[in-house]
Amino acid sequence: MPGFLMHLIEGEMIINKINTGVTSAADSRLLAIKADPEQFLLGCILPDITDNKERTHFRPAWQKNLITKYPDLDYIRALYPDDAILSPADYGILAHLHLDTHYVTDFWPDYFTIENTAGNTCFDTRQPLYVHISSQPEKKIPLAEFFSDRYFYGEYDRINPRLLKDFHPYIPEQITYQPELVHITECRPEDPSQITKALQTYIIQNPSPAPEASVTRAEIFPYDAVIEFLEHMADTFFTEFI
């Protein structure tokens, strides 16, 4: 799933579109986000402040054995229709879940495929699976090796320094968490003190400039493609939720 940085950067893109008039701020929901952007950004990370992401990400039971796990947006909208989404934090949560879903369903397939031993597309982890990275088609990487620091998780370490350098996203660690403002109750942290701890774990407050080489070493996702994806998700957030 996208790291904290990607969620915060997309959140700021959404706020910037509201503030600059790229999208109309006449709607009361947009005005609420504009009036309290910090709570919106806090909402953008709340689903990850948990040890139970199945619950906070509304993953359906049929995904249990799949490597491709993502939120069920239709179920979320049925459970929380427009009149149940009442605060900027709620909209931040929706932005998070929206990004997570399309990261798996739309972004992943552009840069890697997952196959079984017969070479057919397959996501069932109960059988041996292999990954082909689009930029390295000659490689056939075992699934466990791909989802490791060598490849997938290490990609965040390769991309994050450039994201920090280019975007300097606002870090909502000093924002007072108010559970009564989170109406999507599944995303209320079991232990609110974990908010600051999690941000300190994922965010380097004073990063040194990222050398260009750190970006060219990206194994999977081209840096520019990541930014384009986040911009697209910020745009489609308005069409899907506002």
JSON list of C-alpha atoms in Angstrom, two decimals:
[
{"chain": "A", "resi": 1, "resn": "MET", "atom": "CA", "xyz": [0.00, 0.00, 0.00]},
{"chain": "A", "resi": 2, "resn": "PRO", "atom": "CA", "xyz": [1.12, 3.61, -0.40]},
{"chain": "A", "resi": 3, "resn": "GLY", "atom": "CA", "xyz": [3.28, 4.89, 2.43]},
{"chain": "A", "resi": 4, "resn": "PHE", "atom": "CA", "xyz": [2.39, 7.79, 4.72]},
{"chain": "A", "resi": 5, "resn": "LEU", "atom": "CA", "xyz": [4.22, 10.23, 2.47]},
{"chain": "A", "resi": 6, "resn": "MET", "atom": "CA", "xyz": [2.12, 9.38, -0.57]},
{"chain": "A", "resi": 7, "resn": "HIS", "atom": "CA", "xyz": [-1.08, 9.76, 1.43]},
{"chain": "A", "resi": 8, "resn": "LEU", "atom": "CA", "xyz": [-0.02, 13.13, 2.84]},
{"chain": "A", "resi": 9, "resn": "ILE", "atom": "CA", "xyz": [1.13, 14.41, -0.54]},
{"chain": "A", "resi": 10, "resn": "GLU", "atom": "CA", "xyz": [-2.13, 13.40, -2.20]},
{"chain": "A", "resi": 11, "resn": "GLY", "atom": "CA", "xyz": [-3.99, 15.06, 0.69]},
{"chain": "A", "resi": 12, "resn": "GLU", "atom": "CA", "xyz": [-2.10, 18.29, 0.10]},
{"chain": "A", "resi": 13, "resn": "MET", "atom": "CA", "xyz": [-2.83, 18.07, -3.63]},
{"chain": "A", "resi": 14, "resn": "ILE", "atom": "CA", "xyz": [-6.54, 17.86, -2.82]},
{"chain": "A", "resi": 15, "resn": "ILE", "atom": "CA", "xyz": [-6.30, 20.85, -0.46]},
{"chain": "A", "resi": 16, "resn": "ASN", "atom": "CA", "xyz": [-4.34, 22.86, -3.04]},
{"chain": "A", "resi": 17, "resn": "LYS", "atom": "CA", "xyz": [-6.98, 22.19, -5.68]},
{"chain": "A", "resi": 18, "resn": "ILE", "atom": "CA", "xyz": [-9.62, 23.55, -3.32]},
{"chain": "A", "resi": 19, "resn": "ASN", "atom": "CA", "xyz": [-7.57, 26.59, -2.28]},
{"chain": "A", "resi": 20, "resn": "THR", "atom": "CA", "xyz": [-6.55, 27.56, -5.80]},
{"chain": "A", "resi": 21, "resn": "GLY", "atom": "CA", "xyz": [-10.01, 27.19, -7.24]},
{"chain": "A", "resi": 22, "resn": "VAL", "atom": "CA", "xyz": [-9.09, 24.33, -9.55]},
{"chain": "A", "resi": 23, "resn": "THR", "atom": "CA", "xyz": [-12.25, 22.78, -8.19]},
{"chain": "A", "resi": 24, "resn": "SER", "atom": "CA", "xyz": [-15.16, 24.83, -6.88]},
{"chain": "A", "resi": 25, "resn": "ALA", "atom": "CA", "xyz": [-15.15, 25.35, -3.12]},
{"chain": "A", "resi": 26, "resn": "ALA", "atom": "CA", "xyz": [-18.81, 26.33, -3.06]},
{"chain": "A", "resi": 27, "resn": "ASP", "atom": "CA", "xyz": [-19.84, 22.92, -1.80]},
{"chain": "A", "resi": 28, "resn": "SER", "atom": "CA", "xyz": [-20.10, 22.85, 2.00]},
{"chain": "A", "resi": 29, "resn": "ARG", "atom": "CA", "xyz": [-18.00, 19.69, 2.11]},
{"chain": "A", "resi": 30, "resn": "LEU", "atom": "CA", "xyz": [-15.14, 21.39, 0.32]},
{"chain": "A", "resi": 31, "resn": "LEU", "atom": "CA", "xyz": [-15.47, 24.41, 2.54]},
{"chain": "A", "resi": 32, "resn": "ALA", "atom": "CA", "xyz": [-15.16, 22.15, 5.59]},
{"chain": "A", "resi": 33, "resn": "ILE", "atom": "CA", "xyz": [-11.90, 20.69, 4.26]},
{"chain": "A", "resi": 34, "resn": "LYS", "atom": "CA", "xyz": [-10.62, 24.17, 3.44]},
{"chain": "A", "resi": 35, "resn": "ALA", "atom": "CA", "xyz": [-11.47, 25.39, 6.95]},
{"chain": "A", "resi": 36, "resn": "ASP", "atom": "CA", "xyz": [-9.65, 22.55, 8.74]},
{"chain": "A", "resi": 37, "resn": "PRO", "atom": "CA", "xyz": [-6.99, 21.07, 6.44]},
{"chain": "A", "resi": 38, "resn": "GLU", "atom": "CA", "xyz": [-4.99, 19.65, 9.35]},
{"chain": "A", "resi": 39, "resn": "GLN", "atom": "CA", "xyz": [-7.87, 17.37, 10.38]},
{"chain": "A", "resi": 40, "resn": "PHE", "atom": "CA", "xyz": [-8.26, 16.32, 6.76]},
{"chain": "A", "resi": 41, "resn": "LEU", "atom": "CA", "xyz": [-4.58, 15.38, 6.56]},
{"chain": "A", "resi": 42, "resn": "LEU", "atom": "CA", "xyz": [-4.84, 13.51, 9.84]},
{"chain": "A", "resi": 43, "resn": "GLY", "atom": "CA", "xyz": [-7.71, 11.54, 8.33]},
{"chain": "A", "resi": 44, "resn": "CYS", "atom": "CA", "xyz": [-5.47, 10.74, 5.36]},
{"chain": "A", "resi": 45, "resn": "ILE", "atom": "CA", "xyz": [-3.29, 8.55, 7.60]},
{"chain": "A", "resi": 46, "resn": "LEU", "atom": "CA", "xyz": [-5.73, 7.24, 10.24]},
{"chain": "A", "resi": 47, "resn": "PRO", "atom": "CA", "xyz": [-6.53, 3.93, 8.49]},
{"chain": "A", "resi": 48, "resn": "ASP", "atom": "CA", "xyz": [-2.87, 2.93, 8.88]},
{"chain": "A", "resi": 49, "resn": "ILE", "atom": "CA", "xyz": [-2.71, 3.70, 12.63]},
{"chain": "A", "resi": 50, "resn": "THR", "atom": "CA", "xyz": [-3.77, 0.21, 13.63]},
{"chain": "A", "resi": 51, "resn": "ASP", "atom": "CA", "xyz": [-2.74, -3.40, 14.00]},
{"chain": "A", "resi": 52, "resn": "ASN", "atom": "CA", "xyz": [-5.96, -4.49, 12.26]},
{"chain": "A", "resi": 53, "resn": "LYS", "atom": "CA", "xyz": [-5.89, -3.18, 8.71]},
{"chain": "A", "resi": 54, "resn": "GLU", "atom": "CA", "xyz": [-8.53, -5.67, 7.62]},
{"chain": "A", "resi": 55, "resn": "ARG", "atom": "CA", "xyz": [-10.96, -3.65, 9.72]},
{"chain": "A", "resi": 56, "resn": "THR", "atom": "CA", "xyz": [-9.78, -0.12, 8.96]},
{"chain": "A", "resi": 57, "resn": "HIS", "atom": "CA", "xyz": [-9.44, -0.83, 5.24]},
{"chain": "A", "resi": 58, "resn": "PHE", "atom": "CA", "xyz": [-12.78, -2.61, 4.82]},
{"chain": "A", "resi": 59, "resn": "ARG", "atom": "CA", "xyz": [-11.25, -5.54, 2.98]},
{"chain": "A", "resi": 60, "resn": "PRO", "atom": "CA", "xyz": [-13.86, -8.11, 1.90]},
{"chain": "A", "resi": 61, "resn": "ALA", "atom": "CA", "xyz": [-13.61, -11.71, 3.06]},
{"chain": "A", "resi": 62, "resn": "TRP", "atom": "CA", "xyz": [-13.06, -13.01, -0.46]},
{"chain": "A", "resi": 63, "resn": "GLN", "atom": "CA", "xyz": [-9.63, -11.31, -0.51]},
{"chain": "A", "resi": 64, "resn": "LYS", "atom": "CA", "xyz": [-8.41, -13.39, 2.43]},
{"chain": "A", "resi": 65, "resn": "ASN", "atom": "CA", "xyz": [-5.92, -15.50, 0.45]},
{"chain": "A", "resi": 66, "resn": "LEU", "atom": "CA", "xyz": [-5.04, -12.92, -2.18]},
{"chain": "A", "resi": 67, "resn": "ILE", "atom": "CA", "xyz": [-1.88, -10.84, -2.39]},
{"chain": "A", "resi": 68, "resn": "THR", "atom": "CA", "xyz": [-4.02, -8.06, -3.90]},
{"chain": "A", "resi": 69, "resn": "LYS", "atom": "CA", "xyz": [-5.88, -6.76, -0.85]},
{"chain": "A", "resi": 70, "resn": "TYR", "atom": "CA", "xyz": [-7.64, -3.40, -1.09]},
{"chain": "A", "resi": 71, "resn": "PRO", "atom": "CA", "xyz": [-10.66, -1.56, 0.34]},
{"chain": "A", "resi": 72, "resn": "ASP", "atom": "CA", "xyz": [-14.16, -2.31, -0.94]},
{"chain": "A", "resi": 73, "resn": "LEU", "atom": "CA", "xyz": [-15.22, 1.22, -1.88]},
{"chain": "A", "resi": 74, "resn": "ASP", "atom": "CA", "xyz": [-18.79, 0.23, -2.78]},
{"chain": "A", "resi": 75, "resn": "TYR", "atom": "CA", "xyz": [-19.27, -1.33, 0.64]},
{"chain": "A", "resi": 76, "resn": "ILE", "atom": "CA", "xyz": [-17.79, 1.73, 2.36]},
{"chain": "A", "resi": 77, "resn": "ARG", "atom": "CA", "xyz": [-20.13, 4.09, 0.49]},
{"chain": "A", "resi": 78, "resn": "ALA", "atom": "CA", "xyz": [-23.12, 1.90, 1.35]},
{"chain": "A", "resi": 79, "resn": "LEU", "atom": "CA", "xyz": [-22.10, 1.81, 5.00]},
{"chain": "A", "resi": 80, "resn": "TYR", "atom": "CA", "xyz": [-21.26, 5.53, 5.11]},
{"chain": "A", "resi": 81, "resn": "PRO", "atom": "CA", "xyz": [-23.42, 7.46, 2.61]},
{"chain": "A", "resi": 82, "resn": "ASP", "atom": "CA", "xyz": [-22.96, 11.18, 2.07]},
{"chain": "A", "resi": 83, "resn": "ASP", "atom": "CA", "xyz": [-25.03, 12.18, 5.09]},
{"chain": "A", "resi": 84, "resn": "ALA", "atom": "CA", "xyz": [-22.81, 10.07, 7.37]},
{"chain": "A", "resi": 85, "resn": "ILE", "atom": "CA", "xyz": [-19.58, 11.78, 6.26]},
{"chain": "A", "resi": 86, "resn": "LEU", "atom": "CA", "xyz": [-19.54, 14.79, 8.54]},
{"chain": "A", "resi": 87, "resn": "SER", "atom": "CA", "xyz": [-16.00, 16.05, 9.05]},
{"chain": "A", "resi": 88, "resn": "PRO", "atom": "CA", "xyz": [-12.72, 16.80, 7.26]},
{"chain": "A", "resi": 89, "resn": "ALA", "atom": "CA", "xyz": [-11.20, 13.75, 8.99]},
{"chain": "A", "resi": 90, "resn": "ASP", "atom": "CA", "xyz": [-13.89, 11.56, 7.42]},
{"chain": "A", "resi": 91, "resn": "TYR", "atom": "CA", "xyz": [-13.02, 12.86, 3.97]},
{"chain": "A", "resi": 92, "resn": "GLY", "atom": "CA", "xyz": [-9.34, 12.29, 4.66]},
{"chain": "A", "resi": 93, "resn": "ILE", "atom": "CA", "xyz": [-10.13, 8.67, 5.50]},
{"chain": "A", "resi": 94, "resn": "LEU", "atom": "CA", "xyz": [-12.04, 8.31, 2.23]},
{"chain": "A", "resi": 95, "resn": "ALA", "atom": "CA", "xyz": [-9.09, 9.80, 0.34]},
{"chain": "A", "resi": 96, "resn": "HIS", "atom": "CA", "xyz": [-6.79, 7.23, 1.97]},
{"chain": "A", "resi": 97, "resn": "LEU", "atom": "CA", "xyz": [-9.02, 4.27, 1.12]},
{"chain": "A", "resi": 98, "resn": "HIS", "atom": "CA", "xyz": [-9.60, 5.56, -2.41]},
{"chain": "A", "resi": 99, "resn": "LEU", "atom": "CA", "xyz": [-5.85, 5.84, -3.02]},
{"chain": "A", "resi": 100, "resn": "ASP", "atom": "CA", "xyz": [-5.17, 2.38, -1.58]},
{"chain": "A", "resi": 101, "resn": "THR", "atom": "CA", "xyz": [-7.77, 0.77, -3.82]},
{"chain": "A", "resi": 102, "resn": "HIS", "atom": "CA", "xyz": [-6.56, 2.29, -7.06]},
{"chain": "A", "resi": 103, "resn": "TYR", "atom": "CA", "xyz": [-2.91, 1.78, -6.12]},
{"chain": "A", "resi": 104, "resn": "VAL", "atom": "CA", "xyz": [-3.53, -1.97, -6.26]},
{"chain": "A", "resi": 105, "resn": "THR", "atom": "CA", "xyz": [-6.14, -2.18, -9.02]},
{"chain": "A", "resi": 106, "resn": "ASP", "atom": "CA", "xyz": [-4.79, 0.47, -11.42]},
{"chain": "A", "resi": 107, "resn": "PHE", "atom": "CA", "xyz": [-1.18, 1.39, -10.60]},
{"chain": "A", "resi": 108, "resn": "TRP", "atom": "CA", "xyz": [0.38, -1.98, -9.82]},
{"chain": "A", "resi": 109, "resn": "PRO", "atom": "CA", "xyz": [-0.57, -3.66, -13.13]},
{"chain": "A", "resi": 110, "resn": "ASP", "atom": "CA", "xyz": [1.25, -0.98, -15.11]},
{"chain": "A", "resi": 111, "resn": "TYR", "atom": "CA", "xyz": [4.57, -1.91, -13.52]},
{"chain": "A", "resi": 112, "resn": "PHE", "atom": "CA", "xyz": [4.45, -5.57, -12.50]},
{"chain": "A", "resi": 113, "resn": "THR", "atom": "CA", "xyz": [2.40, -8.71, -13.03]},
{"chain": "A", "resi": 114, "resn": "ILE", "atom": "CA", "xyz": [1.87, -11.70, -10.76]},
{"chain": "A", "resi": 115, "resn": "GLU", "atom": "CA", "xyz": [1.66, -15.20, -12.21]},
{"chain": "A", "resi": 116, "resn": "ASN", "atom": "CA", "xyz": [1.49, -18.84, -11.14]},
{"chain": "A", "resi": 117, "resn": "THR", "atom": "CA", "xyz": [3.88, -21.53, -12.31]},
{"chain": "A", "resi": 118, "resn": "ALA", "atom": "CA", "xyz": [1.85, -21.98, -15.51]},
{"chain": "A", "resi": 119, "resn": "GLY", "atom": "CA", "xyz": [2.39, -18.35, -16.42]},
{"chain": "A", "resi": 120, "resn": "ASN", "atom": "CA", "xyz": [-1.21, -17.32, -15.84]},
{"chain": "A", "resi": 121, "resn": "THR", "atom": "CA", "xyz": [-2.20, -14.19, -13.93]},
{"chain": "A", "resi": 122, "resn": "CYS", "atom": "CA", "xyz": [-2.92, -15.30, -10.38]},
{"chain": "A", "resi": 123, "resn": "PHE", "atom": "CA", "xyz": [-3.11, -13.65, -6.95]},
{"chain": "A", "resi": 124, "resn": "ASP", "atom": "CA", "xyz": [-3.90, -16.66, -4.74]},
{"chain": "A", "resi": 125, "resn": "THR", "atom": "CA", "xyz": [-1.09, -16.96, -2.19]},
{"chain": "A", "resi": 126, "resn": "ARG", "atom": "CA", "xyz": [-1.93, -20.61, -1.50]},
{"chain": "A", "resi": 127, "resn": "GLN", "atom": "CA", "xyz": [0.07, -21.54, -4.59]},
{"chain": "A", "resi": 128, "resn": "PRO", "atom": "CA", "xyz": [3.55, -20.55, -5.75]},
{"chain": "A", "resi": 129, "resn": "LEU", "atom": "CA", "xyz": [3.54, -17.13, -7.37]},
{"chain": "A", "resi": 130, "resn": "TYR", "atom": "CA", "xyz": [6.11, -15.14, -9.30]},
{"chain": "A", "resi": 131, "resn": "VAL", "atom": "CA", "xyz": [6.43, -11.49, -10.24]},
{"chain": "A", "resi": 132, "resn": "HIS", "atom": "CA", "xyz": [7.54, -9.96, -13.52]},
{"chain": "A", "resi": 133, "resn": "ILE", "atom": "CA", "xyz": [8.61, -6.31, -13.27]},
{"chain": "A", "resi": 134, "resn": "SER", "atom": "CA", "xyz": [7.78, -4.44, -16.47]},
{"chain": "A", "resi": 135, "resn": "SER", "atom": "CA", "xyz": [11.20, -2.79, -16.60]},
{"chain": "A", "resi": 136, "resn": "GLN", "atom": "CA", "xyz": [12.97, -6.12, -16.04]},
{"chain": "A", "resi": 137, "resn": "PRO", "atom": "CA", "xyz": [10.85, -8.65, -17.98]},
{"chain": "A", "resi": 138, "resn": "GLU", "atom": "CA", "xyz": [13.62, -11.22, -18.06]},
{"chain": "A", "resi": 139, "resn": "LYS", "atom": "CA", "xyz": [13.37, -11.69, -14.29]},
{"chain": "A", "resi": 140, "resn": "LYS", "atom": "CA", "xyz": [10.99, -14.14, -12.61]},
{"chain": "A", "resi": 141, "resn": "ILE", "atom": "CA", "xyz": [10.96, -13.17, -8.94]},
{"chain": "A", "resi": 142, "resn": "PRO", "atom": "CA", "xyz": [9.38, -15.37, -6.25]},
{"chain": "A", "resi": 143, "resn": "LEU", "atom": "CA", "xyz": [6.55, -13.53, -4.52]},
{"chain": "A", "resi": 144, "resn": "ALA", "atom": "CA", "xyz": [8.17, -13.48, -1.06]},
{"chain": "A", "resi": 145, "resn": "GLU", "atom": "CA", "xyz": [11.38, -12.07, -2.53]},
{"chain": "A", "resi": 146, "resn": "PHE", "atom": "CA", "xyz": [9.47, -9.39, -4.43]},
{"chain": "A", "resi": 147, "resn": "PHE", "atom": "CA", "xyz": [7.53, -8.21, -1.37]},
{"chain": "A", "resi": 148, "resn": "SER", "atom": "CA", "xyz": [10.72, -7.56, 0.59]},
{"chain": "A", "resi": 149, "resn": "ASP", "atom": "CA", "xyz": [13.18, -4.73, 1.14]},
{"chain": "A", "resi": 150, "resn": "ARG", "atom": "CA", "xyz": [15.03, -5.83, -1.99]},
{"chain": "A", "resi": 151, "resn": "TYR", "atom": "CA", "xyz": [12.16, -4.87, -4.26]},
{"chain": "A", "resi": 152, "resn": "PHE", "atom": "CA", "xyz": [8.68, -3.64, -3.26]},
{"chain": "A", "resi": 153, "resn": "TYR", "atom": "CA", "xyz": [9.21, -2.35, 0.28]},
{"chain": "A", "resi": 154, "resn": "GLY", "atom": "CA", "xyz": [12.64, -1.05, -0.56]},
{"chain": "A", "resi": 155, "resn": "GLU", "atom": "CA", "xyz": [11.03, 1.06, -3.26]},
{"chain": "A", "resi": 156, "resn": "TYR", "atom": "CA", "xyz": [9.67, 3.37, -0.56]},
{"chain": "A", "resi": 157, "resn": "ASP", "atom": "CA", "xyz": [13.21, 3.89, 0.74]},
{"chain": "A", "resi": 158, "resn": "ARG", "atom": "CA", "xyz": [14.34, 4.75, -2.78]},
{"chain": "A", "resi": 159, "resn": "ILE", "atom": "CA", "xyz": [11.47, 7.12, -3.58]},
{"chain": "A", "resi": 160, "resn": "ASN", "atom": "CA", "xyz": [10.69, 8.75, -0.21]},
{"chain": "A", "resi": 161, "resn": "PRO", "atom": "CA", "xyz": [13.80, 10.98, -0.02]},
{"chain": "A", "resi": 162, "resn": "ARG", "atom": "CA", "xyz": [12.86, 12.55, -3.37]},
{"chain": "A", "resi": 163, "resn": "LEU", "atom": "CA", "xyz": [9.22, 12.96, -2.26]},
{"chain": "A", "resi": 164, "resn": "LEU", "atom": "CA", "xyz": [10.35, 14.73, 0.91]},
{"chain": "A", "resi": 165, "resn": "LYS", "atom": "CA", "xyz": [12.71, 16.98, -1.02]},
{"chain": "A", "resi": 166, "resn": "ASP", "atom": "CA", "xyz": [10.17, 17.91, -3.69]},
{"chain": "A", "resi": 167, "resn": "PHE", "atom": "CA", "xyz": [6.99, 18.25, -1.64]},
{"chain": "A", "resi": 168, "resn": "HIS", "atom": "CA", "xyz": [7.83, 18.86, 2.04]},
{"chain": "A", "resi": 169, "resn": "PRO", "atom": "CA", "xyz": [4.41, 17.52, 3.09]},
{"chain": "A", "resi": 170, "resn": "TYR", "atom": "CA", "xyz": [2.79, 18.83, 6.25]},
{"chain": "A", "resi": 171, "resn": "ILE", "atom": "CA", "xyz": [3.16, 16.32, 9.08]},
{"chain": "A", "resi": 172, "resn": "PRO", "atom": "CA", "xyz": [0.03, 16.33, 11.30]},
{"chain": "A", "resi": 173, "resn": "GLU", "atom": "CA", "xyz": [1.76, 14.92, 14.37]},
{"chain": "A", "resi": 174, "resn": "GLN", "atom": "CA", "xyz": [0.88, 17.89, 16.58]},
{"chain": "A", "resi": 175, "resn": "ILE", "atom": "CA", "xyz": [-2.81, 17.87, 15.67]},
{"chain": "A", "resi": 176, "resn": "THR", "atom": "CA", "xyz": [-5.08, 16.99, 18.56]},
{"chain": "A", "resi": 177, "resn": "TYR", "atom": "CA", "xyz": [-6.86, 13.77, 17.74]},
{"chain": "A", "resi": 178, "resn": "GLN", "atom": "CA", "xyz": [-10.57, 14.10, 18.50]},
{"chain": "A", "resi": 179, "resn": "PRO", "atom": "CA", "xyz": [-12.39, 10.78, 18.17]},
{"chain": "A", "resi": 180, "resn": "GLU", "atom": "CA", "xyz": [-15.76, 12.50, 18.01]},
{"chain": "A", "resi": 181, "resn": "LEU", "atom": "CA", "xyz": [-14.69, 14.03, 14.67]},
{"chain": "A", "resi": 182, "resn": "VAL", "atom": "CA", "xyz": [-14.07, 10.59, 13.17]},
{"chain": "A", "resi": 183, "resn": "HIS", "atom": "CA", "xyz": [-17.46, 9.23, 12.18]},
{"chain": "A", "resi": 184, "resn": "ILE", "atom": "CA", "xyz": [-16.00, 6.31, 10.23]},
{"chain": "A", "resi": 185, "resn": "THR", "atom": "CA", "xyz": [-15.56, 4.56, 13.55]},
{"chain": "A", "resi": 186, "resn": "GLU", "atom": "CA", "xyz": [-13.59, 1.60, 12.20]},
{"chain": "A", "resi": 187, "resn": "CYS", "atom": "CA", "xyz": [-10.71, 4.04, 11.66]},
{"chain": "A", "resi": 188, "resn": "ARG", "atom": "CA", "xyz": [-10.51, 5.38, 15.20]},
{"chain": "A", "resi": 189, "resn": "PRO", "atom": "CA", "xyz": [-7.10, 4.27, 16.53]},
{"chain": "A", "resi": 190, "resn": "GLU", "atom": "CA", "xyz": [-7.17, 1.74, 19.35]},
{"chain": "A", "resi": 191, "resn": "ASP", "atom": "CA", "xyz": [-4.32, 3.72, 20.93]},
{"chain": "A", "resi": 192, "resn": "PRO", "atom": "CA", "xyz": [-4.21, 7.39, 19.80]},
{"chain": "A", "resi": 193, "resn": "SER", "atom": "CA", "xyz": [-0.64, 7.74, 21.08]},
{"chain": "A", "resi": 194, "resn": "GLN", "atom": "CA", "xyz": [0.36, 5.58, 18.13]},
{"chain": "A", "resi": 195, "resn": "ILE", "atom": "CA", "xyz": [-0.36, 8.47, 15.77]},
{"chain": "A", "resi": 196, "resn": "THR", "atom": "CA", "xyz": [2.76, 10.40, 16.74]},
{"chain": "A", "resi": 197, "resn": "LYS", "atom": "CA", "xyz": [4.84, 7.23, 17.06]},
{"chain": "A", "resi": 198, "resn": "ALA", "atom": "CA", "xyz": [3.83, 6.07, 13.60]},
{"chain": "A", "resi": 199, "resn": "LEU", "atom": "CA", "xyz": [4.62, 9.41, 12.01]},
{"chain": "A", "resi": 200, "resn": "GLN", "atom": "CA", "xyz": [8.02, 9.53, 13.67]},
{"chain": "A", "resi": 201, "resn": "THR", "atom": "CA", "xyz": [8.68, 6.05, 12.33]},
{"chain": "A", "resi": 202, "resn": "TYR", "atom": "CA", "xyz": [7.77, 6.87, 8.74]},
{"chain": "A", "resi": 203, "resn": "ILE", "atom": "CA", "xyz": [8.71, 10.53, 8.41]},
{"chain": "A", "resi": 204, "resn": "ILE", "atom": "CA", "xyz": [12.20, 12.03, 8.49]},
{"chain": "A", "resi": 205, "resn": "GLN", "atom": "CA", "xyz": [11.66, 15.60, 9.63]},
{"chain": "A", "resi": 206, "resn": "ASN", "atom": "CA", "xyz": [14.87, 17.08, 8.23]},
{"chain": "A", "resi": 207, "resn": "PRO", "atom": "CA", "xyz": [15.89, 15.00, 5.24]},
{"chain": "A", "resi": 208, "resn": "SER", "atom": "CA", "xyz": [19.14, 15.66, 3.47]},
{"chain": "A", "resi": 209, "resn": "PRO", "atom": "CA", "xyz": [18.83, 16.40, -0.25]},
{"chain": "A", "resi": 210, "resn": "ALA", "atom": "CA", "xyz": [18.16, 13.25, -2.19]},
{"chain": "A", "resi": 211, "resn": "PRO", "atom": "CA", "xyz": [20.79, 12.50, -4.81]},
{"chain": "A", "resi": 212, "resn": "GLU", "atom": "CA", "xyz": [19.38, 11.86, -8.25]},
{"chain": "A", "resi": 213, "resn": "ALA", "atom": "CA", "xyz": [20.95, 8.41, -8.18]},
{"chain": "A", "resi": 214, "resn": "SER", "atom": "CA", "xyz": [18.60, 7.39, -5.40]},
{"chain": "A", "resi": 215, "resn": "VAL", "atom": "CA", "xyz": [15.72, 7.86, -7.82]},
{"chain": "A", "resi": 216, "resn": "THR", "atom": "CA", "xyz": [17.34, 6.15, -10.78]},
{"chain": "A", "resi": 217, "resn": "ARG", "atom": "CA", "xyz": [17.84, 3.07, -8.61]},
{"chain": "A", "resi": 218, "resn": "ALA", "atom": "CA", "xyz": [14.07, 2.64, -8.33]},
{"chain": "A", "resi": 219, "resn": "GLU", "atom": "CA", "xyz": [13.35, -0.95, -9.21]},
{"chain": "A", "resi": 220, "resn": "ILE", "atom": "CA", "xyz": [9.62, -0.82, -9.96]},
{"chain": "A", "resi": 221, "resn": "PHE", "atom": "CA", "xyz": [7.81, 2.53, -10.08]},
{"chain": "A", "resi": 222, "resn": "PRO", "atom": "CA", "xyz": [9.22, 5.46, -12.10]},
{"chain": "A", "resi": 223, "resn": "TYR", "atom": "CA", "xyz": [9.24, 8.54, -9.88]},
{"chain": "A", "resi": 224, "resn": "ASP", "atom": "CA", "xyz": [7.34, 10.71, -12.36]},
{"chain": "A", "resi": 225, "resn": "ALA", "atom": "CA", "xyz": [4.69, 8.02, -12.68]},
{"chain": "A", "resi": 226, "resn": "VAL", "atom": "CA", "xyz": [4.16, 8.07, -8.92]},
{"chain": "A", "resi": 227, "resn": "ILE", "atom": "CA", "xyz": [3.53, 11.83, -9.00]},
{"chain": "A", "resi": 228, "resn": "GLU", "atom": "CA", "xyz": [1.19, 11.55, -11.99]},
{"chain": "A", "resi": 229, "resn": "PHE", "atom": "CA", "xyz": [-0.74, 8.82, -10.19]},
{"chain": "A", "resi": 230, "resn": "LEU", "atom": "CA", "xyz": [-1.12, 10.91, -7.03]},
{"chain": "A", "resi": 231, "resn": "GLU", "atom": "CA", "xyz": [-2.31, 13.89, -9.10]},
{"chain": "A", "resi": 232, "resn": "HIS", "atom": "CA", "xyz": [-4.84, 11.71, -10.88]},
{"chain": "A", "resi": 233, "resn": "MET", "atom": "CA", "xyz": [-6.11, 10.31, -7.60]},
{"chain": "A", "resi": 234, "resn": "ALA", "atom": "CA", "xyz": [-6.49, 13.83, -6.20]},
{"chain": "A", "resi": 235, "resn": "ASP", "atom": "CA", "xyz": [-8.60, 14.73, -9.24]},
{"chain": "A", "resi": 236, "resn": "THR", "atom": "CA", "xyz": [-10.77, 11.63, -9.10]},
{"chain": "A", "resi": 237, "resn": "PHE", "atom": "CA", "xyz": [-11.34, 12.06, -5.36]},
{"chain": "A", "resi": 238, "resn": "PHE", "atom": "CA", "xyz": [-13.64, 14.96, -6.19]},
{"chain": "A", "resi": 239, "resn": "THR", "atom": "CA", "xyz": [-15.60, 13.06, -8.81]},
{"chain": "A", "resi": 240, "resn": "GLU", "atom": "CA", "xyz": [-16.06, 10.01, -6.59]},
{"chain": "A", "resi": 241, "resn": "PHE", "atom": "CA", "xyz": [-16.70, 11.56, -3.18]},
{"chain": "A", "resi": 242, "resn": "ILE", "atom": "CA", "xyz": [-17.78, 15.20, -3.52]}
]
